[in-house]
Amino acid sequence: MSRNLLIRLGSTMVTLFGVAFIVFILVRVVPGNPIAMMLPPGASDADIALLTAHYGLDKPILTQFWIWLGRALQGDFGMSISLRQDVMSLIFGRLPATLELATLALVIAMALGGALAITAARFRGTAVETGIDLANGASLAMPDFLWGLTFILLFGVLIPVFAISGRVSPSLDLPFVTGFYLIESILRLRVDIFLDLMRHMLMPALALALPLAAVIAQLLKTSLKEAMQQDYVMLARTKGFSETRVLISEALRNAVIPTLTLAGVQFTFLIGGTVIVERLFSYEGLGNMAIDAVINRDLPLIQGIVLVFALIFVVINLIVDLSYALLNPRLRHG
Amino acid sequence: MAEARVIRVKAGPRLWLSGLWLTFFALAAIFAPLIVPHDPLAQDLMLGKLPPAWVAGHEPGYLLGTDSLGRDVLSRLISAARPALFVAIGAGLAACILGSVLGLIAGFFGGWTDRVISRIVDIWMAFPPVLLSILLVAFLNPSLQSVIIAIAIIDWTRFCRVVRAETMQQRRMDYVESARAMGLSSIATLAREVLPNVLPAIIVLLSLEMGIAVIVEAILSYVNLSVSTDQATWGSMIAEGRGIIYQAWWVLVFPMIALFLTVLAFSQFGEGLKERFDPVLR
């Protein structure tokens, strides 16, 4: 187990290193001098030389990579060109908004997907199952981008119950010390702020959650139906447990493992989806900032954001792999 | 033999309906300049934000209304099928060829070749796809070619992973052994023996990928990183419609429907083909 863990950690490191290298090269091959873009117009030659040396740009490209990597590991991604602020603090300013949105979407997807799977498995072979299958197919066919637009039309314009842009009403006075507004509003029991946040976050979260919910529902339903054929379920039935109780207390525990693995991989797709969904809802998260950074050709900011996203992706995959090994008894002593 | 079996099975409604829409979509794209009722770029501020023909206040001749610059929505909708089709075919094929070739090589030769290719796939999967496509297009300068290159660079991994797994399975079959025993070179065995058996999986993926390409193009033109403004796209129409959503819902709704039906048709066509090809599923 610990040997596997080390191998897995090592391969994660290699992946991250590869990502860092590609991002570095990608940004270097872009036409244009990054130093000229960092300095205000009319900077003297001496200033340019100074900054070039500071970023190590006068050295060979491989040396440059090591210098950049060393700084990046210490959290120094340089200054944003368009916003004239430290890239790392910009990213940390926006990261909580994106993490809260993605987590809310994940919770919705698991609750919805799980409930649909259990219902479909409980009423397997009936019209209920067929209906749930159809709904799953429909929500899978539609990407998060279109779900977002549909919600904007339905619940933003036609029946205006939700806000269609932003994260929180600007008129609200936020007494918060961190960027995790949703969590702080719960901890501080500020129901008014919590409801306002939900009014903004529910639609983008739902747009992100629906495709994932459909995947979870489909997969969990299949494994539940398989588990219901197993001997231990038969045994529980002969003990006189009700069908619903057997399903939830016996079958679910065993069926949930393969679903969890897939849900983890799909969660990375969900996080990737935040980029465009945040844009759609003018939500002040990392993804929205990334698009602005690209439009403004803000190279240091782009580098930082892509690396942070890649780090999140890699960490999720690692957690999924490890929890799979922990949960699956057959792999535990592997 | 595999081909004969495919032809014998009659196509279900899923294939027919999605095939019908895709044909309609392709014809609209090809003949767009001939069938548009108005010039899709012609502006007339006197005719701005006209509603569709069944809503009060409409003007005759503008079936789906006009946008804020007075451009005909129906004409723009048809004209936007062109870049969508172009990207679907271009990006779909490019990603398909790149990923399938690498997948065949990795799956057939195994060993360090497989390890290197699989590692690259792992690294690739660590990039957020939408962000990477935006990044690539911005650096390559926004154009349809850049959109196609970006999608191919990002999505080849989808083909590579599946084709690699399929090829590994095929490699263990007797017919591959006998082909090699007959003295066929590795390349010839791959092309003549393995590829035809992996092809159904590739075709299914290609159909799905074309749908993904259409969506990605729409997303990129939504953030104004696709073709220039002198070509209508569904994404740019959606972006405009999002801005004037309270005044003119039709500018947003019609391109959304076109985009949805096209994406749905591609994915259903792929699913339909999968059912046809897979004897176990059938």
Coordinates of C-alpha atoms in Angstrom, one line a residue:
Chain A
M1 CA 0.0 0.0 0.0
S2 CA 2.7 2.5 1.0
R3 CA 4.7 1.5 -2.0
N4 CA 1.8 2.0 -4.3
L5 CA 1.2 5.4 -2.6
L6 CA 4.8 6.5 -3.3
I7 CA 4.6 5.3 -7.0
R8 CA 1.3 7.2 -7.4
L9 CA 2.7 10.4 -5.8
G10 CA 5.8 10.1 -8.0
S11 CA 3.7 9.8 -11.1
T12 CA 1.6 12.8 -10.0
M13 CA 4.8 14.8 -9.6
V14 CA 5.9 13.8 -13.1
T15 CA 2.5 14.9 -14.5
L16 CA 2.7 18.3 -12.8
F17 CA 6.2 18.8 -13.9
G18 CA 5.1 18.1 -17.5
V19 CA 2.2 20.5 -17.2
A20 CA 4.5 23.2 -15.9
F21 CA 7.0 22.6 -18.7
I22 CA 4.3 22.8 -21.4
V23 CA 2.8 26.0 -20.0
F24 CA 6.3 27.5 -19.8
I25 CA 7.1 26.6 -23.4
L26 CA 3.7 27.6 -24.6
V27 CA 4.0 31.1 -23.1
R28 CA 7.6 31.5 -24.4
V29 CA 6.8 30.7 -28.0
V30 CA 4.2 33.4 -28.1
P31 CA 5.3 36.3 -30.3
G32 CA 6.1 39.5 -28.4
N33 CA 8.5 40.4 -25.6
P34 CA 7.0 39.8 -22.2
I35 CA 9.3 42.3 -20.6
A36 CA 8.1 45.1 -22.9
M37 CA 4.5 44.2 -21.9
M38 CA 5.3 44.3 -18.2
L39 CA 6.8 47.8 -18.2
P40 CA 5.0 51.0 -18.9
P41 CA 5.6 52.6 -22.2
G42 CA 8.7 54.7 -22.4
A43 CA 10.7 52.6 -20.0
S44 CA 14.4 53.1 -20.3
D45 CA 16.8 50.5 -21.8
A46 CA 18.4 50.1 -18.4
D47 CA 15.0 49.3 -16.8
I48 CA 14.3 46.6 -19.5
A49 CA 17.8 45.1 -19.0
L50 CA 17.2 45.1 -15.2
L51 CA 13.8 43.3 -15.4
T52 CA 15.1 40.9 -18.1
A53 CA 17.9 39.9 -15.7
H54 CA 15.5 39.8 -12.8
Y55 CA 13.3 37.2 -14.6
G56 CA 16.4 35.5 -15.9
L57 CA 15.4 36.0 -19.5
D58 CA 19.0 36.7 -20.6
K59 CA 19.9 33.1 -19.8
P60 CA 19.4 29.9 -21.9
I61 CA 15.8 28.7 -22.1
L62 CA 16.4 25.6 -19.9
T63 CA 18.0 27.7 -17.2
Q64 CA 15.0 30.1 -17.5
F65 CA 12.7 27.2 -16.9
W66 CA 14.5 26.2 -13.7
I67 CA 14.5 29.8 -12.4
W68 CA 10.8 30.1 -13.2
L69 CA 10.0 26.7 -11.7
G70 CA 11.9 27.7 -8.5
R71 CA 10.0 30.9 -8.2
A72 CA 6.7 29.2 -9.0
L73 CA 7.3 26.6 -6.3
Q74 CA 7.6 29.5 -3.8
G75 CA 4.4 31.0 -5.1
D76 CA 6.0 33.8 -7.1
F77 CA 4.3 33.9 -10.5
G78 CA 5.3 37.5 -11.1
M79 CA 3.0 40.5 -11.6
S80 CA -0.2 40.6 -13.7
I81 CA 0.3 42.9 -16.7
S82 CA -3.3 44.0 -17.0
L83 CA -4.2 44.3 -13.3
R84 CA -0.7 45.4 -12.0
Q85 CA -1.0 43.1 -9.0
D86 CA 0.8 40.1 -7.7
V87 CA -0.5 37.0 -9.7
M88 CA -0.7 34.8 -6.6
S89 CA -2.8 37.1 -4.6
L90 CA -5.1 37.7 -7.6
I91 CA -5.5 33.9 -7.9
F92 CA -6.1 33.5 -4.1
G93 CA -8.7 36.3 -4.3
R94 CA -10.7 34.4 -6.9
L95 CA -10.1 30.8 -6.0
P96 CA -12.6 30.6 -3.1
A97 CA -15.5 31.7 -5.4
T98 CA -14.6 28.9 -7.9
L99 CA -14.1 26.3 -5.2
E100 CA -17.4 27.1 -3.6
L101 CA -19.2 27.0 -6.9
A102 CA -17.7 23.7 -7.9
T103 CA -18.3 22.1 -4.5
L104 CA -21.9 23.3 -4.5
A105 CA -22.3 21.7 -8.0
L106 CA -20.7 18.5 -6.8
V107 CA -23.0 18.3 -3.8
I108 CA -26.0 18.9 -6.0
A109 CA -24.8 16.3 -8.5
M110 CA -24.3 13.6 -5.9
A111 CA -27.6 14.2 -4.1
L112 CA -29.6 14.4 -7.3
G113 CA -27.7 11.5 -9.1
G114 CA -27.8 9.3 -5.9
A115 CA -31.5 9.9 -5.4
L116 CA -32.4 9.2 -9.0
A117 CA -30.3 6.0 -9.0
I118 CA -31.9 4.7 -5.8
T119 CA -35.4 5.5 -7.1
A120 CA -34.7 3.9 -10.4
A121 CA -33.2 0.8 -8.8
R122 CA -36.0 0.5 -6.3
F123 CA -38.6 0.7 -9.1
R124 CA -36.5 -1.3 -11.6
G125 CA -38.3 -2.6 -14.7
T126 CA -41.2 -0.1 -14.3
A127 CA -42.1 3.1 -16.1
V128 CA -40.3 5.1 -13.3
E129 CA -37.0 3.6 -14.4
T130 CA -37.7 4.3 -18.0
G131 CA -38.5 7.9 -17.1
I132 CA -35.4 8.4 -15.2
D133 CA -33.3 6.8 -18.0
L134 CA -34.8 9.3 -20.4
A135 CA -34.2 12.3 -18.2
N136 CA -30.6 11.1 -17.8
G137 CA -30.1 10.8 -21.5
A138 CA -31.5 14.3 -22.0
S139 CA -29.3 16.0 -19.4
L140 CA -26.2 14.2 -20.7
A141 CA -26.9 15.3 -24.3
M142 CA -26.8 19.0 -23.2
P143 CA -23.5 20.5 -22.3
D144 CA -23.2 22.8 -19.2
F145 CA -22.9 25.8 -21.5
L146 CA -26.4 25.2 -22.9
W147 CA -27.8 24.3 -19.5
G148 CA -26.6 27.7 -18.2
L149 CA -28.2 29.6 -21.0
T150 CA -31.5 27.6 -20.6
F151 CA -31.6 28.5 -16.9
I152 CA -30.9 32.1 -17.6
L153 CA -33.9 32.2 -19.9
L154 CA -36.2 30.2 -17.6
F155 CA -35.4 31.4 -14.1
G156 CA -33.7 34.7 -14.9
V157 CA -36.0 36.1 -17.5
L158 CA -39.2 34.1 -17.9
I159 CA -39.8 33.5 -14.1
P160 CA -37.2 35.9 -12.6
V161 CA -36.5 34.1 -9.3
F162 CA -32.7 34.0 -9.6
A163 CA -30.0 36.6 -10.4
I164 CA -28.4 36.0 -13.7
S165 CA -25.1 37.7 -13.1
G166 CA -22.5 38.1 -10.3
R167 CA -21.8 36.3 -7.1
V168 CA -23.5 38.4 -4.5
S169 CA -25.6 41.6 -4.7
P170 CA -23.3 44.6 -4.6
S171 CA -25.6 46.4 -2.2
L172 CA -25.0 43.9 0.5
D173 CA -22.4 44.7 3.2
L174 CA -20.2 41.7 3.7
P175 CA -18.5 41.4 7.1
F176 CA -16.3 38.5 5.9
V177 CA -12.6 38.0 6.4
T178 CA -12.1 35.2 3.9
G179 CA -13.2 34.7 0.3
F180 CA -15.4 31.8 1.2
Y181 CA -18.6 33.8 1.4
L182 CA -21.0 30.8 1.4
I183 CA -19.2 29.0 4.2
E184 CA -18.8 32.2 6.3
S185 CA -22.4 33.1 5.8
I186 CA -23.3 29.7 7.3
L187 CA -20.8 29.9 10.1
R188 CA -21.9 33.5 11.0
L189 CA -25.6 32.5 10.7
R190 CA -26.2 35.3 8.2
V191 CA -29.3 33.9 6.5
D192 CA -29.9 37.0 4.5
I193 CA -26.4 36.8 2.9
F194 CA -26.6 33.1 2.5
L195 CA -29.9 33.4 0.6
D196 CA -28.6 36.1 -1.6
L197 CA -25.5 34.0 -2.4
M198 CA -27.7 31.0 -3.3
R199 CA -29.9 33.3 -5.5
H200 CA -26.7 33.9 -7.5
M201 CA -25.0 30.5 -7.3
L202 CA -27.8 28.0 -7.7
M203 CA -28.3 28.4 -11.5
P204 CA -24.6 28.2 -12.5
A205 CA -24.1 25.3 -10.0
L206 CA -27.1 23.5 -11.4
A207 CA -25.8 23.9 -15.0
L208 CA -22.5 22.4 -13.9
A209 CA -24.2 19.7 -11.8
L210 CA -26.8 18.3 -14.3
P211 CA -24.4 16.4 -16.7
L212 CA -22.5 14.9 -13.7
A213 CA -25.7 14.0 -11.9
A214 CA -26.8 12.0 -15.0
V215 CA -23.5 10.2 -15.1
I216 CA -23.7 9.3 -11.4
A217 CA -27.4 8.2 -11.7
Q218 CA -26.6 5.9 -14.7
L219 CA -23.6 4.3 -13.2
L220 CA -24.9 3.9 -9.6
K221 CA -28.2 2.5 -10.9
T222 CA -26.3 -0.2 -12.9
S223 CA -24.2 -1.2 -9.9
L224 CA -27.1 -1.1 -7.6
K225 CA -29.1 -3.5 -9.9
E226 CA -26.1 -5.8 -10.0
A227 CA -25.7 -5.7 -6.3
M228 CA -29.3 -6.6 -5.8
Q229 CA -28.6 -9.9 -7.4
Q230 CA -25.8 -10.9 -5.0
D231 CA -26.0 -13.5 -2.2
Y232 CA -25.7 -11.1 0.7
V233 CA -28.7 -9.1 -0.6
M234 CA -30.7 -12.4 -0.8
L235 CA -29.6 -13.1 2.7
A236 CA -30.8 -9.7 3.9
R237 CA -34.1 -10.3 2.2
T238 CA -34.6 -13.7 3.9
K239 CA -34.1 -11.9 7.2
G240 CA -37.2 -10.0 6.4
F241 CA -35.8 -6.6 5.6
S242 CA -37.9 -4.4 3.3
E243 CA -36.8 -3.9 -0.3
T244 CA -35.9 -0.2 0.3
R245 CA -33.9 -1.0 3.4
V246 CA -32.0 -3.8 1.7
L247 CA -31.2 -1.4 -1.2
I248 CA -29.9 1.4 1.0
S249 CA -28.2 -0.5 3.8
E250 CA -26.8 -3.4 1.9
A251 CA -26.5 -2.8 -1.8
L252 CA -25.6 0.9 -1.8
R253 CA -22.5 0.3 0.3
N254 CA -21.0 -2.0 -2.3
A255 CA -22.3 -0.3 -5.4
V256 CA -20.9 3.1 -4.5
I257 CA -17.2 2.3 -5.0
P258 CA -17.1 2.2 -8.9
T259 CA -19.4 5.3 -9.0
L260 CA -17.0 7.2 -6.7
T261 CA -14.0 6.6 -9.0
L262 CA -15.9 7.8 -12.0
A263 CA -17.5 10.7 -10.2
G264 CA -14.0 11.9 -9.2
V265 CA -12.8 11.9 -12.9
Q266 CA -16.0 13.6 -13.9
F267 CA -15.5 16.2 -11.2
T268 CA -12.4 17.4 -13.0
F269 CA -14.6 18.0 -16.1
L270 CA -17.0 20.0 -13.9
I271 CA -14.1 22.2 -12.7
G272 CA -13.0 22.7 -16.3
G273 CA -16.6 23.7 -17.1
T274 CA -16.6 26.5 -14.5
V275 CA -14.5 28.6 -16.9
I276 CA -17.3 29.1 -19.4
V277 CA -20.2 28.9 -16.9
E278 CA -18.7 31.6 -14.7
R279 CA -18.4 33.7 -17.9
L280 CA -22.0 33.1 -18.7
F281 CA -23.2 34.2 -15.3
S282 CA -20.6 37.0 -14.9
Y283 CA -19.5 35.1 -11.7
E284 CA -16.4 36.6 -10.2
G285 CA -14.3 33.4 -10.1
L286 CA -11.0 32.1 -11.4
G287 CA -12.4 30.9 -14.8
N288 CA -13.9 34.3 -15.6
M289 CA -10.6 36.0 -14.7
A290 CA -8.8 33.4 -16.9
I291 CA -10.8 34.5 -20.0
D292 CA -10.1 38.1 -19.3
A293 CA -6.4 37.3 -18.8
V294 CA -6.4 35.6 -22.2
I295 CA -8.2 38.4 -23.9
N296 CA -5.7 40.9 -22.4
R297 CA -2.8 38.6 -23.2
D298 CA -1.7 38.8 -19.6
L299 CA 0.9 36.0 -19.7
P300 CA 2.0 35.8 -16.1
L301 CA -1.6 35.6 -14.9
I302 CA -2.5 33.0 -17.5
Q303 CA 0.5 30.9 -16.5
G304 CA -0.5 31.1 -12.8
I305 CA -4.2 30.2 -13.4
V306 CA -3.5 27.3 -15.8
L307 CA -1.1 25.8 -13.2
V308 CA -3.5 26.2 -10.4
F309 CA -6.3 24.5 -12.4
A310 CA -3.9 21.7 -13.4
L311 CA -2.9 21.3 -9.7
I312 CA -6.6 21.0 -8.7
F313 CA -7.1 18.4 -11.5
V314 CA -4.1 16.3 -10.4
V315 CA -4.9 16.5 -6.7
I316 CA -8.5 15.3 -7.4
N317 CA -7.3 12.4 -9.4
L318 CA -4.8 11.5 -6.7
I319 CA -7.5 11.6 -4.0
V320 CA -9.8 9.5 -6.1
D321 CA -7.1 6.9 -6.7
L322 CA -6.2 6.8 -3.0
S323 CA -9.8 6.6 -1.8
Y324 CA -10.5 3.9 -4.3
A325 CA -7.6 1.9 -2.8
L326 CA -8.8 2.5 0.7
L327 CA -12.4 1.6 0.0
N328 CA -11.8 -1.4 -2.1
P329 CA -10.9 -4.3 0.1
R330 CA -9.4 -6.3 -2.8
L331 CA -6.9 -3.5 -3.5
R332 CA -6.1 -2.7 0.1
H333 CA -3.3 -5.3 0.4
G334 CA -2.2 -5.0 -3.2
Chain B
M1 CA -17.1 -9.6 -42.6
A2 CA -17.7 -6.9 -40.1
E3 CA -18.9 -4.6 -42.8
A4 CA -21.5 -7.1 -44.1
R5 CA -22.9 -7.4 -40.6
V6 CA -23.3 -3.7 -40.2
I7 CA -25.2 -3.3 -43.5
R8 CA -27.6 -6.1 -42.7
V9 CA -28.9 -4.5 -39.6
K10 CA -31.6 -2.0 -40.2
A11 CA -31.1 1.5 -38.8
G12 CA -33.2 2.5 -35.8
P13 CA -35.1 5.7 -35.4
R14 CA -32.2 7.2 -33.4
L15 CA -29.9 6.9 -36.4
W16 CA -32.6 8.1 -38.8
L17 CA -33.7 11.1 -36.9
S18 CA -30.1 12.3 -36.1
G19 CA -29.0 11.5 -39.6
L20 CA -31.8 13.5 -41.0
W21 CA -31.0 16.6 -38.9
L22 CA -27.3 16.3 -39.8
T23 CA -28.1 16.1 -43.5
F24 CA -30.3 19.2 -43.1
F25 CA -27.6 20.9 -41.2
A26 CA -24.9 20.1 -43.8
L27 CA -27.1 21.1 -46.7
A28 CA -27.9 24.4 -45.0
A29 CA -24.2 25.0 -44.5
I30 CA -23.3 24.2 -48.0
F31 CA -26.0 26.2 -49.7
A32 CA -26.2 29.0 -47.2
P33 CA -25.3 31.8 -49.6
L34 CA -28.1 30.6 -52.0
I35 CA -30.9 30.1 -49.5
V36 CA -30.6 33.0 -47.0
P37 CA -33.5 35.3 -47.3
H38 CA -31.4 38.4 -46.4
D39 CA -27.7 39.3 -46.3
P40 CA -26.7 38.0 -42.9
L41 CA -24.5 41.0 -42.4
A42 CA -26.8 43.7 -43.7
Q43 CA -27.6 46.2 -40.9
D44 CA -30.7 48.3 -40.8
L45 CA -31.1 50.2 -37.5
M46 CA -34.7 51.1 -38.5
L47 CA -35.5 47.4 -38.3
G48 CA -33.7 46.6 -35.1
K49 CA -35.0 44.0 -32.6
L50 CA -38.0 43.0 -34.7
P51 CA -39.8 40.0 -33.1
P52 CA -40.4 36.7 -34.9
A53 CA -43.3 36.4 -37.3
W54 CA -45.8 35.0 -34.8
V55 CA -45.3 37.8 -32.2
A56 CA -47.0 41.2 -32.4
G57 CA -44.9 43.9 -33.9
H58 CA -43.2 41.8 -36.5
E59 CA -42.3 42.8 -40.1
P60 CA -43.1 40.6 -43.1
G61 CA -40.0 38.9 -44.4
Y62 CA -38.2 38.5 -41.1
L63 CA -39.4 35.0 -40.0
L64 CA -37.3 34.8 -36.8
G65 CA -37.0 38.5 -36.2
T66 CA -33.9 40.7 -36.2
D67 CA -31.1 41.5 -33.8
S68 CA -30.2 44.9 -32.3
L69 CA -28.4 46.0 -35.5
G70 CA -31.4 44.9 -37.6
R71 CA -29.7 41.9 -39.1
D72 CA -32.0 39.0 -40.0
V73 CA -31.8 36.2 -37.4
L74 CA -32.9 33.4 -39.8
S75 CA -30.2 34.4 -42.3
R76 CA -27.6 34.6 -39.7
L77 CA -28.7 31.2 -38.3
I78 CA -28.3 29.5 -41.6
S79 CA -25.0 31.3 -42.5
A80 CA -23.6 30.3 -39.1
A81 CA -24.1 26.6 -39.9
R82 CA -21.0 27.0 -42.2
P83 CA -18.3 27.6 -39.6
A84 CA -20.0 25.0 -37.4
L85 CA -19.8 22.3 -40.1
F86 CA -16.3 23.4 -41.1
V87 CA -15.1 23.1 -37.5
A88 CA -17.0 19.8 -36.9
I89 CA -15.3 18.1 -39.9
G90 CA -11.9 19.8 -39.6
A91 CA -11.4 19.4 -35.9
G92 CA -13.1 16.1 -35.7
L93 CA -10.9 14.5 -38.4
A94 CA -7.7 16.2 -37.1
A95 CA -8.2 15.0 -33.6
C96 CA -9.3 11.6 -34.9
I97 CA -6.2 11.0 -37.1
L98 CA -3.7 12.3 -34.5
G99 CA -5.2 10.4 -31.6
S100 CA -5.9 7.2 -33.5
V101 CA -2.4 6.9 -35.0
L102 CA -0.8 7.4 -31.6
G103 CA -3.3 5.0 -30.0
L104 CA -2.6 2.3 -32.6
I105 CA 1.1 2.7 -32.1
A106 CA 0.9 2.7 -28.3
G107 CA -1.5 -0.3 -28.2
F108 CA 0.3 -2.4 -30.9
F109 CA 4.0 -1.9 -29.9
G110 CA 3.5 -1.6 -26.2
G111 CA 6.7 -1.3 -24.1
W112 CA 8.4 2.1 -23.8
T113 CA 6.5 3.5 -26.8
D114 CA 3.2 2.8 -24.9
R115 CA 4.6 4.2 -21.7
V116 CA 5.7 7.5 -23.3
I117 CA 2.4 8.0 -25.2
S118 CA 0.3 7.1 -22.1
R119 CA 2.3 9.5 -20.0
I120 CA 1.7 12.3 -22.5
V121 CA -2.0 11.5 -22.4
D122 CA -1.9 11.7 -18.6
I123 CA -0.2 15.1 -18.7
W124 CA -2.7 16.3 -21.3
M125 CA -5.7 15.3 -19.2
A126 CA -4.4 17.5 -16.4
F127 CA -5.2 20.6 -18.4
P128 CA -8.7 22.2 -18.1
P129 CA -9.9 21.7 -21.8
V130 CA -12.0 24.9 -22.1
L131 CA -9.2 27.0 -20.6
L132 CA -6.6 25.4 -22.8
S133 CA -8.6 25.9 -26.0
I134 CA -9.1 29.6 -25.1
L135 CA -5.4 29.9 -24.4
L136 CA -4.4 28.2 -27.7
V137 CA -6.7 30.2 -29.8
A138 CA -5.7 33.5 -28.3
F139 CA -2.0 32.7 -28.9
L140 CA -2.6 31.4 -32.5
N141 CA -4.7 34.5 -33.2
P142 CA -8.5 34.0 -33.4
S143 CA -9.6 32.3 -36.6
L144 CA -11.5 29.1 -37.7
Q145 CA -8.1 27.4 -38.4
S146 CA -6.9 28.2 -34.9
V147 CA -10.1 26.8 -33.4
I148 CA -9.6 23.6 -35.4
I149 CA -6.0 23.3 -34.4
A150 CA -6.8 24.0 -30.7
I151 CA -9.6 21.4 -30.6
A152 CA -7.3 18.8 -32.3
I153 CA -4.5 19.5 -29.9
I154 CA -6.8 19.1 -26.9
D155 CA -9.1 16.3 -27.9
W156 CA -6.7 13.8 -29.6
T157 CA -6.5 12.1 -26.1
R158 CA -10.1 10.9 -26.4
F159 CA -9.2 8.9 -29.5
C160 CA -5.8 7.8 -28.2
R161 CA -7.1 6.2 -25.0
V162 CA -9.9 4.2 -26.6
V163 CA -7.9 3.2 -29.7
R164 CA -5.0 2.1 -27.6
A165 CA -7.2 -0.1 -25.4
E166 CA -8.9 -1.6 -28.5
T167 CA -5.7 -2.2 -30.2
M168 CA -4.2 -4.0 -27.2
Q169 CA -7.2 -6.3 -27.2
Q170 CA -6.9 -7.0 -30.9
R171 CA -3.1 -7.6 -30.7
R172 CA -3.7 -10.7 -28.6
M173 CA -6.0 -12.2 -31.3
D174 CA -5.0 -15.1 -33.4
Y175 CA -5.4 -13.3 -36.7
V176 CA -2.6 -10.9 -35.8
E177 CA -0.3 -13.7 -34.9
S178 CA -1.0 -15.4 -38.2
A179 CA -0.5 -12.2 -40.2
R180 CA 2.9 -11.8 -38.6
A181 CA 3.7 -15.5 -39.1
M182 CA 2.9 -14.9 -42.8
G183 CA 5.7 -12.3 -42.8
L184 CA 3.6 -9.1 -42.8
S185 CA 5.5 -6.1 -41.4
S186 CA 4.3 -4.4 -38.3
I187 CA 3.0 -1.4 -40.3
A188 CA 1.2 -3.7 -42.7
T189 CA -0.4 -5.7 -40.0
L190 CA -1.6 -2.6 -38.2
A191 CA -3.0 -1.0 -41.4
R192 CA -4.5 -4.1 -43.0
E193 CA -5.5 -6.3 -40.0
V194 CA -5.8 -4.3 -36.8
L195 CA -7.2 -1.0 -38.2
P196 CA -10.3 -2.4 -39.8
N197 CA -11.3 -4.0 -36.5
V198 CA -10.7 -0.9 -34.5
L199 CA -12.4 1.3 -37.1
P200 CA -16.0 1.0 -35.7
A201 CA -14.9 2.4 -32.3
I202 CA -13.1 5.2 -34.1
I203 CA -16.1 6.2 -36.2
V204 CA -18.4 6.3 -33.1
L205 CA -15.9 8.5 -31.3
L206 CA -15.6 10.7 -34.4
S207 CA -19.3 11.4 -34.4
L208 CA -19.2 12.3 -30.7
E209 CA -16.1 14.5 -31.3
M210 CA -17.8 16.5 -34.1
G211 CA -20.6 17.4 -31.6
I212 CA -18.0 18.5 -29.0
A213 CA -16.2 20.5 -31.7
V214 CA -19.4 22.4 -32.5
I215 CA -19.9 23.2 -28.8
V216 CA -16.3 24.3 -28.4
E217 CA -16.5 26.6 -31.4
A218 CA -19.7 28.1 -30.0
I219 CA -18.0 28.7 -26.6
L220 CA -15.0 30.3 -28.3
S221 CA -17.1 32.5 -30.5
Y222 CA -19.1 33.4 -27.4
V223 CA -16.0 34.8 -25.8
N224 CA -15.1 36.4 -29.2
L225 CA -12.2 34.2 -29.9
S226 CA -13.3 32.5 -33.1
V227 CA -13.9 34.0 -36.6
S228 CA -14.0 37.7 -37.1
T229 CA -17.3 39.6 -36.8
D230 CA -18.0 39.5 -40.5
Q231 CA -19.1 35.9 -40.2
A232 CA -22.1 35.0 -38.1
T233 CA -21.7 32.1 -35.7
W234 CA -24.1 30.5 -33.2
G235 CA -21.8 31.4 -30.3
S236 CA -21.5 35.1 -31.3
M237 CA -25.3 35.3 -31.8
I238 CA -25.8 33.7 -28.3
A239 CA -23.4 36.3 -26.9
E240 CA -25.3 39.1 -28.4
G241 CA -28.6 37.6 -27.3
R242 CA -27.3 37.2 -23.7
G243 CA -26.7 41.0 -23.7
I244 CA -30.1 42.0 -24.8
I245 CA -32.0 39.1 -23.2
Y246 CA -34.7 41.3 -21.6
Q247 CA -35.5 43.1 -24.9
A248 CA -35.1 40.4 -27.6
W249 CA -35.2 36.8 -26.4
W250 CA -35.3 35.5 -29.9
V251 CA -31.7 36.5 -30.7
L252 CA -30.6 34.1 -27.9
V253 CA -33.2 31.3 -28.3
F254 CA -32.9 30.4 -32.0
P255 CA -29.1 29.8 -32.1
M256 CA -29.4 27.9 -28.8
I257 CA -31.9 25.6 -30.4
A258 CA -29.8 25.1 -33.5
L259 CA -26.7 24.4 -31.4
F260 CA -28.6 22.0 -29.2
L261 CA -30.1 20.0 -32.0
T262 CA -26.8 19.7 -33.8
V263 CA -24.9 18.6 -30.7
L264 CA -27.7 16.2 -29.8
A265 CA -27.7 14.8 -33.4
F266 CA -24.0 14.2 -33.4
S267 CA -24.1 12.4 -30.0
Q268 CA -27.2 10.4 -30.9
F269 CA -25.7 9.4 -34.3
G270 CA -22.6 8.2 -32.5
E271 CA -24.7 6.3 -29.9
G272 CA -26.8 4.8 -32.7
L273 CA -23.7 3.6 -34.5
K274 CA -22.3 2.1 -31.3
E275 CA -25.4 0.0 -30.9
R276 CA -25.1 -1.1 -34.6
F277 CA -21.4 -2.0 -34.3
D278 CA -21.5 -3.7 -30.9
P279 CA -22.9 -7.2 -31.2
V280 CA -23.1 -7.5 -27.4
L281 CA -25.2 -4.4 -27.0
R282 CA -27.4 -5.4 -29.9

